[in-house]
PDB file of C-alpha atoms in Angstrom:
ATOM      1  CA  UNK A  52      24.343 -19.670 220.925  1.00 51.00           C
ATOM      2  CA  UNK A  53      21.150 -17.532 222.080  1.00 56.00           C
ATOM      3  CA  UNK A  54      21.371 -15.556 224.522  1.00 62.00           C
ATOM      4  CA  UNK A  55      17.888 -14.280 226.813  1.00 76.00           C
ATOM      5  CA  UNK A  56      17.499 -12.417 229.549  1.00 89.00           C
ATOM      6  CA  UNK A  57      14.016 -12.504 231.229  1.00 92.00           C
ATOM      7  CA  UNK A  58      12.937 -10.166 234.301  1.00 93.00           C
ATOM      8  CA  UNK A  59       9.737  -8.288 235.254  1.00 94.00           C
ATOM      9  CA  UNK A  60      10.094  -4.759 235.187  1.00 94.00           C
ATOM     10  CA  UNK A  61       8.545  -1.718 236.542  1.00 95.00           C
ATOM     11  CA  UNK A  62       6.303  -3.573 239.390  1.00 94.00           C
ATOM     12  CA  UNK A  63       3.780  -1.554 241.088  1.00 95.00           C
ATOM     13  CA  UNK A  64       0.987  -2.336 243.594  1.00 94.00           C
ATOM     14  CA  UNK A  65      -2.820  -1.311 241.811  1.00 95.00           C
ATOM     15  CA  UNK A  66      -5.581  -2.304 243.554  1.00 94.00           C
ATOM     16  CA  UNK A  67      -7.382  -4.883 245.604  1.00 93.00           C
ATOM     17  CA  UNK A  68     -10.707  -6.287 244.951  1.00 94.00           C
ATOM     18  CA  UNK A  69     -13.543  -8.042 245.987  1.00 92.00           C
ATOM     19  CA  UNK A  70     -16.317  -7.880 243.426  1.00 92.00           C
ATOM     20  CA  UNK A  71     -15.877  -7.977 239.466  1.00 93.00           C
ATOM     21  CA  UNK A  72     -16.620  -4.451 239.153  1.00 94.00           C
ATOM     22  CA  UNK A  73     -13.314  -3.564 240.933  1.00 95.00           C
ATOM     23  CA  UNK A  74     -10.932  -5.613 238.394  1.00 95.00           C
ATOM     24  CA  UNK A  75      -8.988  -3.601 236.165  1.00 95.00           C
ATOM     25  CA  UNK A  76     -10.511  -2.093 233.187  1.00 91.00           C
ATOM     26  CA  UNK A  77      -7.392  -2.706 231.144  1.00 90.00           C
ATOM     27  CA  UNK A  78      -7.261  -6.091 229.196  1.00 90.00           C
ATOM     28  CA  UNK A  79      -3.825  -7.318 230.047  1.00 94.00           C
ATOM     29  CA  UNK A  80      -3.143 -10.768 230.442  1.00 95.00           C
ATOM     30  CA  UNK A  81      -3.169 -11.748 234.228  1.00 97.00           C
ATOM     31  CA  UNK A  82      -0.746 -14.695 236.359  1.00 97.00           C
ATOM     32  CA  UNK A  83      -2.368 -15.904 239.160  1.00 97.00           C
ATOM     33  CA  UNK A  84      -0.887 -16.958 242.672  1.00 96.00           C
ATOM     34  CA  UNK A  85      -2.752 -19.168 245.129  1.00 95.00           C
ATOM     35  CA  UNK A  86      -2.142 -21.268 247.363  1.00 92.00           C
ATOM     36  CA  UNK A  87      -3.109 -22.114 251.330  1.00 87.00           C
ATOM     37  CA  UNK A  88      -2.565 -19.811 253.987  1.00 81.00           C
ATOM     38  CA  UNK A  89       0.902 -18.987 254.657  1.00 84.00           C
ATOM     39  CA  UNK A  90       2.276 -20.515 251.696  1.00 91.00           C
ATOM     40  CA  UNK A  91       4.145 -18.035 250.700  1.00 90.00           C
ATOM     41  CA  UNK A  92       2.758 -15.977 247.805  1.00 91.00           C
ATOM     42  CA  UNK A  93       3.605 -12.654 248.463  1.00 90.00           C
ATOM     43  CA  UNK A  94       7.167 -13.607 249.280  1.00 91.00           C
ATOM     44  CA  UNK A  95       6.968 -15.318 245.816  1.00 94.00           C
ATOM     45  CA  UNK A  96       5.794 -12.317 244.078  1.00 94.00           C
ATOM     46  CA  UNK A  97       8.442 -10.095 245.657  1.00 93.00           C
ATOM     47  CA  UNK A  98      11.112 -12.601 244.539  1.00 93.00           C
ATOM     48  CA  UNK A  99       9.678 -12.418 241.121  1.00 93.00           C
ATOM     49  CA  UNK A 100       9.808  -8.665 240.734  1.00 93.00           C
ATOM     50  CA  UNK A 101      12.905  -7.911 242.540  1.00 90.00           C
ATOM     51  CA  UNK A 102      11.281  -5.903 244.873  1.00 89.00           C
ATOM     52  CA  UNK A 103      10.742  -6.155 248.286  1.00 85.00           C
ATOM     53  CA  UNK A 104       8.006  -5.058 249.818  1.00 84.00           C
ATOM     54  CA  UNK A 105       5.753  -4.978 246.979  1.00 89.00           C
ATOM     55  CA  UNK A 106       3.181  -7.717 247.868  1.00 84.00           C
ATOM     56  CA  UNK A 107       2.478  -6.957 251.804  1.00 76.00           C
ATOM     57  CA  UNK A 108       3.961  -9.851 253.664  1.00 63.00           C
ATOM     58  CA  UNK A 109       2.087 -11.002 256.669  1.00 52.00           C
ATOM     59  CA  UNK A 110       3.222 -13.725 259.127  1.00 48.00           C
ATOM     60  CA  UNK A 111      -0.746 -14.591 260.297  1.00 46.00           C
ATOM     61  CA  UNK A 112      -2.507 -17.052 258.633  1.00 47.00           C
ATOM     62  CA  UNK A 113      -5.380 -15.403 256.325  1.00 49.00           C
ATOM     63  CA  UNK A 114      -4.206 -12.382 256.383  1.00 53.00           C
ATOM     64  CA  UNK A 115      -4.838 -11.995 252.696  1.00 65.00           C
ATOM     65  CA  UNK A 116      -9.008 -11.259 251.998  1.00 82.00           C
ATOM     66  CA  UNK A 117      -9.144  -9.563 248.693  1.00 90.00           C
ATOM     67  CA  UNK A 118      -7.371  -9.804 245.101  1.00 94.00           C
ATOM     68  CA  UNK A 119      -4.708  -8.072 244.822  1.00 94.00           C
ATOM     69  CA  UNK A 120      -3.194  -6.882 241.553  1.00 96.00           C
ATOM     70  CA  UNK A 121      -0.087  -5.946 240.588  1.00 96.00           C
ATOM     71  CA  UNK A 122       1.254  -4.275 237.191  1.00 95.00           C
ATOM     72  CA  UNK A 123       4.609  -4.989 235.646  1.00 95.00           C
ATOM     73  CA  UNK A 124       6.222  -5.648 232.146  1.00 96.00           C
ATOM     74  CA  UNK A 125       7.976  -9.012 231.057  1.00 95.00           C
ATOM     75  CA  UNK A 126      11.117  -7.486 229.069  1.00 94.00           C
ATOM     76  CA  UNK A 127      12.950 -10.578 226.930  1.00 92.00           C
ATOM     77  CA  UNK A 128      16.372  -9.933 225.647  1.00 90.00           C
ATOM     78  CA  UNK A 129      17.087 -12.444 222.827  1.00 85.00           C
ATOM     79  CA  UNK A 130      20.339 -11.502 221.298  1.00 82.00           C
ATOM     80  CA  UNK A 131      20.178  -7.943 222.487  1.00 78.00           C
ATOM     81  CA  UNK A 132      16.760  -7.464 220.677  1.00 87.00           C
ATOM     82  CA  UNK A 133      14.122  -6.373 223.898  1.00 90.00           C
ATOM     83  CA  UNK A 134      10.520  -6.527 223.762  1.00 92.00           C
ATOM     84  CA  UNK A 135       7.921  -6.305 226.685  1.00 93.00           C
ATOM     85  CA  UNK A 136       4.829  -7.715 227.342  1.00 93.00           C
ATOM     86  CA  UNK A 137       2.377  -5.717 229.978  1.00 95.00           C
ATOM     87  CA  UNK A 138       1.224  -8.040 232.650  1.00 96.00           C
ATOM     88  CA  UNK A 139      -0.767  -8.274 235.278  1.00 97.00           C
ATOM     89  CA  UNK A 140       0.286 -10.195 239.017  1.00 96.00           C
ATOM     90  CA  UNK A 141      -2.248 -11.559 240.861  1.00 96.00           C
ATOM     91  CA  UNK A 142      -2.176 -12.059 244.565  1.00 94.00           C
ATOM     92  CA  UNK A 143      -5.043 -14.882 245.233  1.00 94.00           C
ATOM     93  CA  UNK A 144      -6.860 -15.207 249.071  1.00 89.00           C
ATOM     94  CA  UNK A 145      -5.229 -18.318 250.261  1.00 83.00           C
ATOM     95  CA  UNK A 146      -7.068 -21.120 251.393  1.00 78.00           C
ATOM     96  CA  UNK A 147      -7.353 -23.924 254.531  1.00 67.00           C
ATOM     97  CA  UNK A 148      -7.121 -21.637 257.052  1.00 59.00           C
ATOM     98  CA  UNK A 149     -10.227 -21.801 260.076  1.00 54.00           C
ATOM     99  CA  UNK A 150      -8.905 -17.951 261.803  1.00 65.00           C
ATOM    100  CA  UNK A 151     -12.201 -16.788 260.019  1.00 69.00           C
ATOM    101  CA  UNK A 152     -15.822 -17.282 260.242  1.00 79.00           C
ATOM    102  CA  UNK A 153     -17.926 -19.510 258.200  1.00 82.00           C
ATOM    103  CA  UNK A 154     -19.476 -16.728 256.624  1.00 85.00           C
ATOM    104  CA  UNK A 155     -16.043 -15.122 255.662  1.00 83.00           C
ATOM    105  CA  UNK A 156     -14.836 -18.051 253.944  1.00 83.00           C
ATOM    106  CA  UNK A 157     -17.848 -18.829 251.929  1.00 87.00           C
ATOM    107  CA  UNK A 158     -17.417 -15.493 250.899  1.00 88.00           C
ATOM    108  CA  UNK A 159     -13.698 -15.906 249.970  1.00 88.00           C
ATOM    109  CA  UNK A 160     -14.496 -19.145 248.413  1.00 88.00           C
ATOM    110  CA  UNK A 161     -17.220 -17.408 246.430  1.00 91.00           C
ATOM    111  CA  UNK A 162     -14.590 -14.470 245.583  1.00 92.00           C
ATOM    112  CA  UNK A 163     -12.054 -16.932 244.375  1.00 93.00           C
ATOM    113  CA  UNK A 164     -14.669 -19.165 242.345  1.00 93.00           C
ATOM    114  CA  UNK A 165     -16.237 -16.137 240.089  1.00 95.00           C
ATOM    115  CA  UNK A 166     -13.077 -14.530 239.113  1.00 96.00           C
ATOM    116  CA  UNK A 167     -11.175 -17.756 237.953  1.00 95.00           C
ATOM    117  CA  UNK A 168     -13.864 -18.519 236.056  1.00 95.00           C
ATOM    118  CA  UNK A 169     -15.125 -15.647 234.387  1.00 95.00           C
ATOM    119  CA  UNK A 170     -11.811 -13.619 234.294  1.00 95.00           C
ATOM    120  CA  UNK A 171     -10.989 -14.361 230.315  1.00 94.00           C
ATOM    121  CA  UNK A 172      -7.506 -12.296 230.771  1.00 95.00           C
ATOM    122  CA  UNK A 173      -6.429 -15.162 233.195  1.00 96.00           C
ATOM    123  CA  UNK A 174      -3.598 -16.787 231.284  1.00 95.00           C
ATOM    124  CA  UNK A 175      -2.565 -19.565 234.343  1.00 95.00           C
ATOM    125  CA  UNK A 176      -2.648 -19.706 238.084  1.00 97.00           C
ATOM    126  CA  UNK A 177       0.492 -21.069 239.544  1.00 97.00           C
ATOM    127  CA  UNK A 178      -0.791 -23.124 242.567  1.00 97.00           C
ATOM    128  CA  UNK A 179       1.382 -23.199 245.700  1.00 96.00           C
ATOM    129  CA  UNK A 180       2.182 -25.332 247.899  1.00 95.00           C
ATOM    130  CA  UNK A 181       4.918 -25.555 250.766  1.00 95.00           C
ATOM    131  CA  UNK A 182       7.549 -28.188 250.304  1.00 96.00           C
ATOM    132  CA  UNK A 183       7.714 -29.227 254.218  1.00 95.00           C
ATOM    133  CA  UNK A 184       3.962 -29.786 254.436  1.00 92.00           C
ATOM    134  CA  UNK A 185       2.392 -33.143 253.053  1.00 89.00           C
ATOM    135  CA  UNK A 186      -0.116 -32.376 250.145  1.00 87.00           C
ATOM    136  CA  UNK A 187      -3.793 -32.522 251.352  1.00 87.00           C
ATOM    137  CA  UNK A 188      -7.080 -33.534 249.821  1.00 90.00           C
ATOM    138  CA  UNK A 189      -7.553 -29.575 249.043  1.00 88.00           C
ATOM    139  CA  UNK A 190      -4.762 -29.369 246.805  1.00 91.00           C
ATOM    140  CA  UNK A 191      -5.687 -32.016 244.471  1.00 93.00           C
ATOM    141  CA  UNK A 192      -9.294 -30.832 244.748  1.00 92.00           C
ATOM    142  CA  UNK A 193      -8.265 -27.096 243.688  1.00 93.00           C
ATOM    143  CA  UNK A 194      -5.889 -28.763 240.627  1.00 94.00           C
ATOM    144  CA  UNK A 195      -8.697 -30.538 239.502  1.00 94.00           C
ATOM    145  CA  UNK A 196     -11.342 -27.932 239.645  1.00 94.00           C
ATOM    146  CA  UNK A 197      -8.757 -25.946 236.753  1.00 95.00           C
ATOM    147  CA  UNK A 198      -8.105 -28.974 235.035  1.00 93.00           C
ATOM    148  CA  UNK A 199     -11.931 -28.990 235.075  1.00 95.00           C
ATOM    149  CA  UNK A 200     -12.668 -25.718 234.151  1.00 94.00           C
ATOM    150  CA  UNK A 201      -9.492 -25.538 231.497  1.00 95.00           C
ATOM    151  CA  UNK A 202      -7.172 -23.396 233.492  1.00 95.00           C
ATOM    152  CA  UNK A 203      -3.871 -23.526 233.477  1.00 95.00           C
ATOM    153  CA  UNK A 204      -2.187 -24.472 236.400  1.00 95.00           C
ATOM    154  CA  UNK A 205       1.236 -25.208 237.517  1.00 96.00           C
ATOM    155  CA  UNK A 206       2.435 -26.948 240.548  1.00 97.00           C
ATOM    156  CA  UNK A 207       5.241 -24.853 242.618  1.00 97.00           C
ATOM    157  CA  UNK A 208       6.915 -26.192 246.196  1.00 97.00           C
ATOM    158  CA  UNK A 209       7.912 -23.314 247.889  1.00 97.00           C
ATOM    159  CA  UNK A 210      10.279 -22.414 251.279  1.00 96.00           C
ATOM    160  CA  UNK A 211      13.030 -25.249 249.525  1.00 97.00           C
ATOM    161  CA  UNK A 212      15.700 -23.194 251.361  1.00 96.00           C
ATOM    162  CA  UNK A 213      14.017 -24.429 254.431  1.00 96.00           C
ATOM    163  CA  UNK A 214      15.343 -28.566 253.667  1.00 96.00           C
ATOM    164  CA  UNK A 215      18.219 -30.236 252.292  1.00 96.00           C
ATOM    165  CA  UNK A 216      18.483 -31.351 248.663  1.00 95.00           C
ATOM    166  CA  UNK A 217      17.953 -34.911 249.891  1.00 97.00           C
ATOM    167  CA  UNK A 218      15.063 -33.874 251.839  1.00 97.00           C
ATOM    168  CA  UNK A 219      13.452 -31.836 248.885  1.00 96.00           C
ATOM    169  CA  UNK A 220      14.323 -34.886 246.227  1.00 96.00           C
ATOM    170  CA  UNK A 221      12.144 -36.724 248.529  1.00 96.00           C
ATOM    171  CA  UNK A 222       9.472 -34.384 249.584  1.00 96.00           C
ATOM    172  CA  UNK A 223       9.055 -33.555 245.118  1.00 96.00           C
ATOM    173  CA  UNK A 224       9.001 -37.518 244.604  1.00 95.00           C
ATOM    174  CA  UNK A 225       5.542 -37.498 247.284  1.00 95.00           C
ATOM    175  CA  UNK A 226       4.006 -34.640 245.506  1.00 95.00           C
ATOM    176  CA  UNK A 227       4.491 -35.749 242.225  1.00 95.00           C
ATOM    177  CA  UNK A 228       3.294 -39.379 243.554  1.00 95.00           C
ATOM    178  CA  UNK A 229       0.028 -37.657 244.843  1.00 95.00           C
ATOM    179  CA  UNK A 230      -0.640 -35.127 241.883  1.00 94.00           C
ATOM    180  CA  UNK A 231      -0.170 -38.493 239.614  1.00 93.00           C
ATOM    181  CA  UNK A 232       2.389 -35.952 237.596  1.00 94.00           C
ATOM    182  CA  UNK A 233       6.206 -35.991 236.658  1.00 95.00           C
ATOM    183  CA  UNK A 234       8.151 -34.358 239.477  1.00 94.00           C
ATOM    184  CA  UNK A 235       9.639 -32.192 236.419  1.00 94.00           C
ATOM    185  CA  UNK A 236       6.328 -30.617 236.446  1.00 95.00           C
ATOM    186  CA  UNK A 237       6.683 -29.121 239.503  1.00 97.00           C
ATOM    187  CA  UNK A 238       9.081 -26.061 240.140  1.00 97.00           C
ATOM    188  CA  UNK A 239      10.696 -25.519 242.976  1.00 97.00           C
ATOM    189  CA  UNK A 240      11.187 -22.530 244.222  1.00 97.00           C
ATOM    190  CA  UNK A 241      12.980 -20.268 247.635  1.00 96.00           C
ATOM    191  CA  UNK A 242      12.135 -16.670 247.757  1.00 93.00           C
ATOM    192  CA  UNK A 243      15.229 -16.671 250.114  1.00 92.00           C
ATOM    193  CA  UNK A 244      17.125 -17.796 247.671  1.00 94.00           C
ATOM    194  CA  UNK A 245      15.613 -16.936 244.679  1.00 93.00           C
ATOM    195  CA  UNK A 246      15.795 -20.414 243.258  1.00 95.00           C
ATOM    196  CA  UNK A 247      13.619 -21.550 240.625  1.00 95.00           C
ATOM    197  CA  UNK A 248      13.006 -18.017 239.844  1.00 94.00           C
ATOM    198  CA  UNK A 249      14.164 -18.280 236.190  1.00 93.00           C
ATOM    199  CA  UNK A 250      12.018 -21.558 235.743  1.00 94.00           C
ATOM    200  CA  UNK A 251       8.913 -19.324 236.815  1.00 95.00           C
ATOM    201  CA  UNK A 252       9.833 -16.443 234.303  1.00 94.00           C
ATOM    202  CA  UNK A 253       9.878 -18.870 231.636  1.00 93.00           C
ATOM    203  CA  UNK A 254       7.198 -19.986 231.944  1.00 92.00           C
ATOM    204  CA  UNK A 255       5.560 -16.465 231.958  1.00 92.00           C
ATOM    205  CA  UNK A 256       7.153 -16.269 228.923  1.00 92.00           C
ATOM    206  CA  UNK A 257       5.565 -19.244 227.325  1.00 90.00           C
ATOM    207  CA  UNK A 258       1.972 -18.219 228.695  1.00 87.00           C
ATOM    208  CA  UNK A 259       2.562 -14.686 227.321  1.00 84.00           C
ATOM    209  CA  UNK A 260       3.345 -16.052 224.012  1.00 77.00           C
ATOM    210  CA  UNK A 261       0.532 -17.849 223.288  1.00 62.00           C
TER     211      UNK A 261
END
């Protein structure tokens, strides 16, 4: 039987950005993390990277205003063969929050718009969204707007630690109800405690692969 090991290895902060000109000048290929405010990205990140600390944490709404980019390697272990694939970790603004002028978010909004878009090195954005909170009109309108643009994009409930299994069966059954998807296309995932972590790194696998 095979055996693999996944992790991401040797994390470290870069830079933050808020034109095109300040994006890396390395081509690596880039995962992508947004989600609304408070939703838990940088914990998510951390979690990822077994690191705390990495990705600032902030417990105010908004706190994130630029992009923030992270480098690391994806090491696989397949039978004790190792290989590594240089990535890059991307720390989106989150969205939905009203702690900022109008002017700051059309400017966030704007931000957010050009670099999916034009950003070739963007392999997929996994789009967040907190288990306890019922989906809003946002969230489907953000999912769409990759589907639209041919961006990967994969649904992940976050804070699970925060209900009961019966509570999160339920709450994955109303997502996958509104994003007219199978629930098993949405991972679920705790920071806390770490779960769905290996489902994530898989999948970083699979979009590294390609």
């Amino acid at each position: 039987m095979e055996r693999r090991d996944i992790a991401l290895i040797n994390p470290k902060y870069l830079t933050s950005a808020v034109e095109a000109k300040q994006y890396p000048c390395e081509e690596r290929p880039e995962i992508a993390f947004l989600g609304r405010s408070n939703v838990g990205k940088s914990s998510l990140i951390n979690s990822l990277c077994n690191q705390r600390g990495l990705a600032k944490v902030s417990g105010a709404p908004g706190k994130t205003r630029t992009i923030n980019f992270f480098t690391g390697e994806l090491r696989e272990r397949v039978d004790g063969e190792s290989t590594r694939h240089p990535v890059y970790l991307v720390d989106l603004p989150g969205y939905g929050f009203a702690q900022v002028s109008q002017a700051e978010r059309k400017r966030i909004d704007a931000m957010l718009y050009d670099y999916c878009t034009t950003r070739s090195t963007l392999k997929t954005v996994f789009l967040l969204m907190d288990i306890r909170r019922d989906p809003a009109e946002i969230e489907l309108q953000t999912l769409q707007f990759f589907r639209e643009h041919n961006i990967p994009a994969v649904l992940t409930a976050t804070k699970a630690d925060k209900l009961s299994k019966n509570e999160q069966a339920t709450q994955l059954l109303a997502l996958a109800s509104f994003f007219e998807c199978s629930k098993d296309e949405i991972i679920v995932t705790s920071a806390t405690k770490k779960t769905g972590r290996e489902k994530l790194l898989q999948h970083l696998s699979a979009c590294l692969s390609v």
